[in-house]
CSV table of C-alpha atoms in Angstrom, one decimal:
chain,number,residue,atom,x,y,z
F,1,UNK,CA,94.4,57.4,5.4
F,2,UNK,CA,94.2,58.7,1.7
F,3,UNK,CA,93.2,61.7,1.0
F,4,UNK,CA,93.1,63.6,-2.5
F,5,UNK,CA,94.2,67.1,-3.1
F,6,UNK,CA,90.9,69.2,-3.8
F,7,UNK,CA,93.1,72.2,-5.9
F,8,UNK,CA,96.8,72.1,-7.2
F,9,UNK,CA,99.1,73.5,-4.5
F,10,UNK,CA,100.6,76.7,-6.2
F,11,UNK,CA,103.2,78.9,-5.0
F,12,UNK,CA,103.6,79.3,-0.7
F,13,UNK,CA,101.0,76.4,-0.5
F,14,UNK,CA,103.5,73.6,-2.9
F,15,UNK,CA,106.6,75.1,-1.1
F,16,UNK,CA,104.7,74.1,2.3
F,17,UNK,CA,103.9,70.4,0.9
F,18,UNK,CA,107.5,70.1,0.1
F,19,UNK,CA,108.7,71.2,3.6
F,20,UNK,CA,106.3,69.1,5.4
F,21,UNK,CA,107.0,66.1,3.2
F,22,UNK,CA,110.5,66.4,4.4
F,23,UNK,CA,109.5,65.3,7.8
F,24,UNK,CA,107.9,61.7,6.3
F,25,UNK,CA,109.5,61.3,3.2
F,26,UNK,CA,113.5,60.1,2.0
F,27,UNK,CA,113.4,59.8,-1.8
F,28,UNK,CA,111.3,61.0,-4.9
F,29,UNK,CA,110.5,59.6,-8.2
F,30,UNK,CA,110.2,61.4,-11.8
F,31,UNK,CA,109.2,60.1,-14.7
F,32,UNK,CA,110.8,60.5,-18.3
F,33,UNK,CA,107.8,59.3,-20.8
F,34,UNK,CA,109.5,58.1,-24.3
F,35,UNK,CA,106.3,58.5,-25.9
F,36,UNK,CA,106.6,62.3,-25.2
F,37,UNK,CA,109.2,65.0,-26.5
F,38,UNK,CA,111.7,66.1,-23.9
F,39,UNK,CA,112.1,69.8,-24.0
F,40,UNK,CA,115.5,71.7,-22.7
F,41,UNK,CA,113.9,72.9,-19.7
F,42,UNK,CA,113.3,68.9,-18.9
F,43,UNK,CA,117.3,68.4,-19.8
F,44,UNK,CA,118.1,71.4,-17.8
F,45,UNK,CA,115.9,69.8,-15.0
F,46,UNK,CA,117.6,66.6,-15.1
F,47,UNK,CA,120.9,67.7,-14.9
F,48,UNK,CA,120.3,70.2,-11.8
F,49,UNK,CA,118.7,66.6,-10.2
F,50,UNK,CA,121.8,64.6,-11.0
F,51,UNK,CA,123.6,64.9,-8.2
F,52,UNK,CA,120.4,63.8,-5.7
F,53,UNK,CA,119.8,60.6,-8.5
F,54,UNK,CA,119.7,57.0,-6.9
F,55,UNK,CA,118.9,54.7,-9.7
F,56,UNK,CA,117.1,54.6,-12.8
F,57,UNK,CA,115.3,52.3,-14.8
F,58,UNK,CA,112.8,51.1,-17.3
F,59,UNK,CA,109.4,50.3,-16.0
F,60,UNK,CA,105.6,50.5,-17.3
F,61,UNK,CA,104.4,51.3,-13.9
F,62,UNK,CA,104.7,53.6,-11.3
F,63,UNK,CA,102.6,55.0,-8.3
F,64,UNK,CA,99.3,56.6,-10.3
F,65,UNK,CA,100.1,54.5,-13.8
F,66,UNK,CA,99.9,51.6,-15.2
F,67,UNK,CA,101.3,51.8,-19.4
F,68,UNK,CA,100.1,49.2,-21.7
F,69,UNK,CA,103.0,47.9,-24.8
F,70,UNK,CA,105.5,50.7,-23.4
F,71,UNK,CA,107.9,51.4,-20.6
F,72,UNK,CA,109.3,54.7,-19.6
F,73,UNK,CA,112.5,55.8,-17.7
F,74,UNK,CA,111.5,56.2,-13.8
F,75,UNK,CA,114.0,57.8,-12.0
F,76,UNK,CA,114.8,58.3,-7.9
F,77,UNK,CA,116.6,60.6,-6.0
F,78,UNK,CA,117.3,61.4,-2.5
F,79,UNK,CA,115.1,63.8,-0.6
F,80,UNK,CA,116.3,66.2,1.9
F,81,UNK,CA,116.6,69.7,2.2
F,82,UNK,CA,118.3,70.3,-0.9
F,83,UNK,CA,116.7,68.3,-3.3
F,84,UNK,CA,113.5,69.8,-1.8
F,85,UNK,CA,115.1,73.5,-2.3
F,86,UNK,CA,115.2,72.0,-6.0
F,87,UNK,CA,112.0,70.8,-6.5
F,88,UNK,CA,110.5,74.1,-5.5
F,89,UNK,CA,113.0,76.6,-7.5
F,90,UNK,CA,112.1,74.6,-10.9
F,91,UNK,CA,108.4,74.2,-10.1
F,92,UNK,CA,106.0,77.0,-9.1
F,93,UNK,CA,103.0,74.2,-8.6
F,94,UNK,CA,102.8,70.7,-7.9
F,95,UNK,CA,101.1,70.0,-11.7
F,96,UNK,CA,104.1,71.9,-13.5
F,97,UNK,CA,105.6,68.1,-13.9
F,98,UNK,CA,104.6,67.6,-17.4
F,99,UNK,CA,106.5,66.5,-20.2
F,100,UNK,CA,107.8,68.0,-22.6
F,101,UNK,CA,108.9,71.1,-20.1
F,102,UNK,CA,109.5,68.6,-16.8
F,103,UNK,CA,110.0,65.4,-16.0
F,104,UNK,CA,106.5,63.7,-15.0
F,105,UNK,CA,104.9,63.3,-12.1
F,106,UNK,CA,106.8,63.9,-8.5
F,107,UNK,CA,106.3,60.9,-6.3
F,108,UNK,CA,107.6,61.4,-2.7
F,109,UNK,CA,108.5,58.1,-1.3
F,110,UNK,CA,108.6,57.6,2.8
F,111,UNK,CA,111.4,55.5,4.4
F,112,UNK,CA,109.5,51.8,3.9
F,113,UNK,CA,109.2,53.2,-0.2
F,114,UNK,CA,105.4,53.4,0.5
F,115,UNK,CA,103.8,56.4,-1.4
F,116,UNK,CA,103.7,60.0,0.2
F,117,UNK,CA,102.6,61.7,-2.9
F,118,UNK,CA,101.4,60.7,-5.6
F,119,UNK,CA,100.8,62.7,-8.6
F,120,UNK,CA,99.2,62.1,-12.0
F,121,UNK,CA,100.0,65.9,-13.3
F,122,UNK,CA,98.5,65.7,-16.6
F,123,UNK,CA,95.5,64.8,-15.3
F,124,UNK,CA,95.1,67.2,-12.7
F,125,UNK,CA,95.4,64.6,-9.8
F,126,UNK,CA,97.4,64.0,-7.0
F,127,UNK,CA,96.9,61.7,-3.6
F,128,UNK,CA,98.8,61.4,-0.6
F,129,UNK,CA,98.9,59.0,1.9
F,130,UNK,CA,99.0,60.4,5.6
F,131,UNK,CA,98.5,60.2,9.5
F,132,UNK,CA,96.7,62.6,11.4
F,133,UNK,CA,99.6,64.9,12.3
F,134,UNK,CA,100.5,65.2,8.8
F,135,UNK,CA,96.9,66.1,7.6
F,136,UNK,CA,96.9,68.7,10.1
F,137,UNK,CA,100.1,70.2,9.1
F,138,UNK,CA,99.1,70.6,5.6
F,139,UNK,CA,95.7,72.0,6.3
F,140,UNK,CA,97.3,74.6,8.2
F,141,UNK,CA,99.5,75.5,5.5
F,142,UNK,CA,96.3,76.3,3.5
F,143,UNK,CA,96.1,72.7,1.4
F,144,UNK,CA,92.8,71.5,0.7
F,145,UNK,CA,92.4,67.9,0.9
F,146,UNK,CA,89.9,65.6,1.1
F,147,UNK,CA,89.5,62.1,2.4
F,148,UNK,CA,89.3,59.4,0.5
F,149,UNK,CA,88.1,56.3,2.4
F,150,UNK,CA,87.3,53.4,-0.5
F,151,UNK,CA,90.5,54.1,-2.3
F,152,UNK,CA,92.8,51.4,-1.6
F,153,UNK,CA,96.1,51.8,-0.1
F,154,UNK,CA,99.3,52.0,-2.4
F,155,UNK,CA,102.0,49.2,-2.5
F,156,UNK,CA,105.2,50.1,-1.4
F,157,UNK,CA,107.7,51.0,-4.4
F,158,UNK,CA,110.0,48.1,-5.8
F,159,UNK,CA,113.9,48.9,-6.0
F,160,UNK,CA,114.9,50.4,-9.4
């Protein structure tokens, strides 16, 4: 089922979404837009990431956007306990990935690269795609979500 986040995780509620994510999820995407300056906190944040990064590479779409005449550098790293650490210690709410401070909006990925999170951060917007067990776990944790029936399910992630 989809559902859509009905406020931003901040603080003790984003650190719970992280920690439960690491029970479905095994990689996470961030976006560098070249259409947008990249500030030193950004550089700073992609050099703590380095050592979790997969692959890279150019694409004009990703989970939550499609761009028109441009591409952007989409970048995926491993997700376990310390990448998740990571994402929490240079973010204090999901929506803080926005260029030019961050990198753009954290995907989590599950095992078969289908979507766990998706996040459009600049908008204000993030989905995630979950069973049961995992809906329950974040409700406890104080998330507010909402279910999302006639939204259609996301595609699994292509290999960068």
């Amino acid at each position: 089922m989809i559902y859509q986040l009905a406020t931003e995780p901040t603080g003790r509620q984003y650190a719970h979404l992280i920690d439960v994510a690491k029970t479905y999820c095994s990689r996470f995407l961030l976006v560098e837009r070249h259409d947008l300056s990249l500030g030193q906190r950004a550089k700073d944040v992609i050099a703590a990431l380095d050592r979790f990064l997969l692959a890279h590479a150019e694409a004009s779409e990703w989970p939550g956007t499609r761009l028109i005449g441009h591409a952007a550098l989409v970048r995926e790293y491993t997700f376990d306990d310390d990448s998740a650490e990571a994402l929490v210690a240079w973010a204090p709410r999901l929506y803080t990935w926005q260029q030019p401070d961050m990198l753009e909006d954290l995907c989590l990925l599950q095992s078969d690269r289908l979507p766990w999170l998706i996040t459009i951060a600049h908008e204000g917007d993030g989905y995630l795609v979950l069973g049961p067990n995992a809906a329950q776990l974040l409700q406890a944790g104080g998330l507010r979500i909402g279910e999302l029936p006639e939204m259609p399910m996301p595609k699994a992630v292509p290999m960068l």
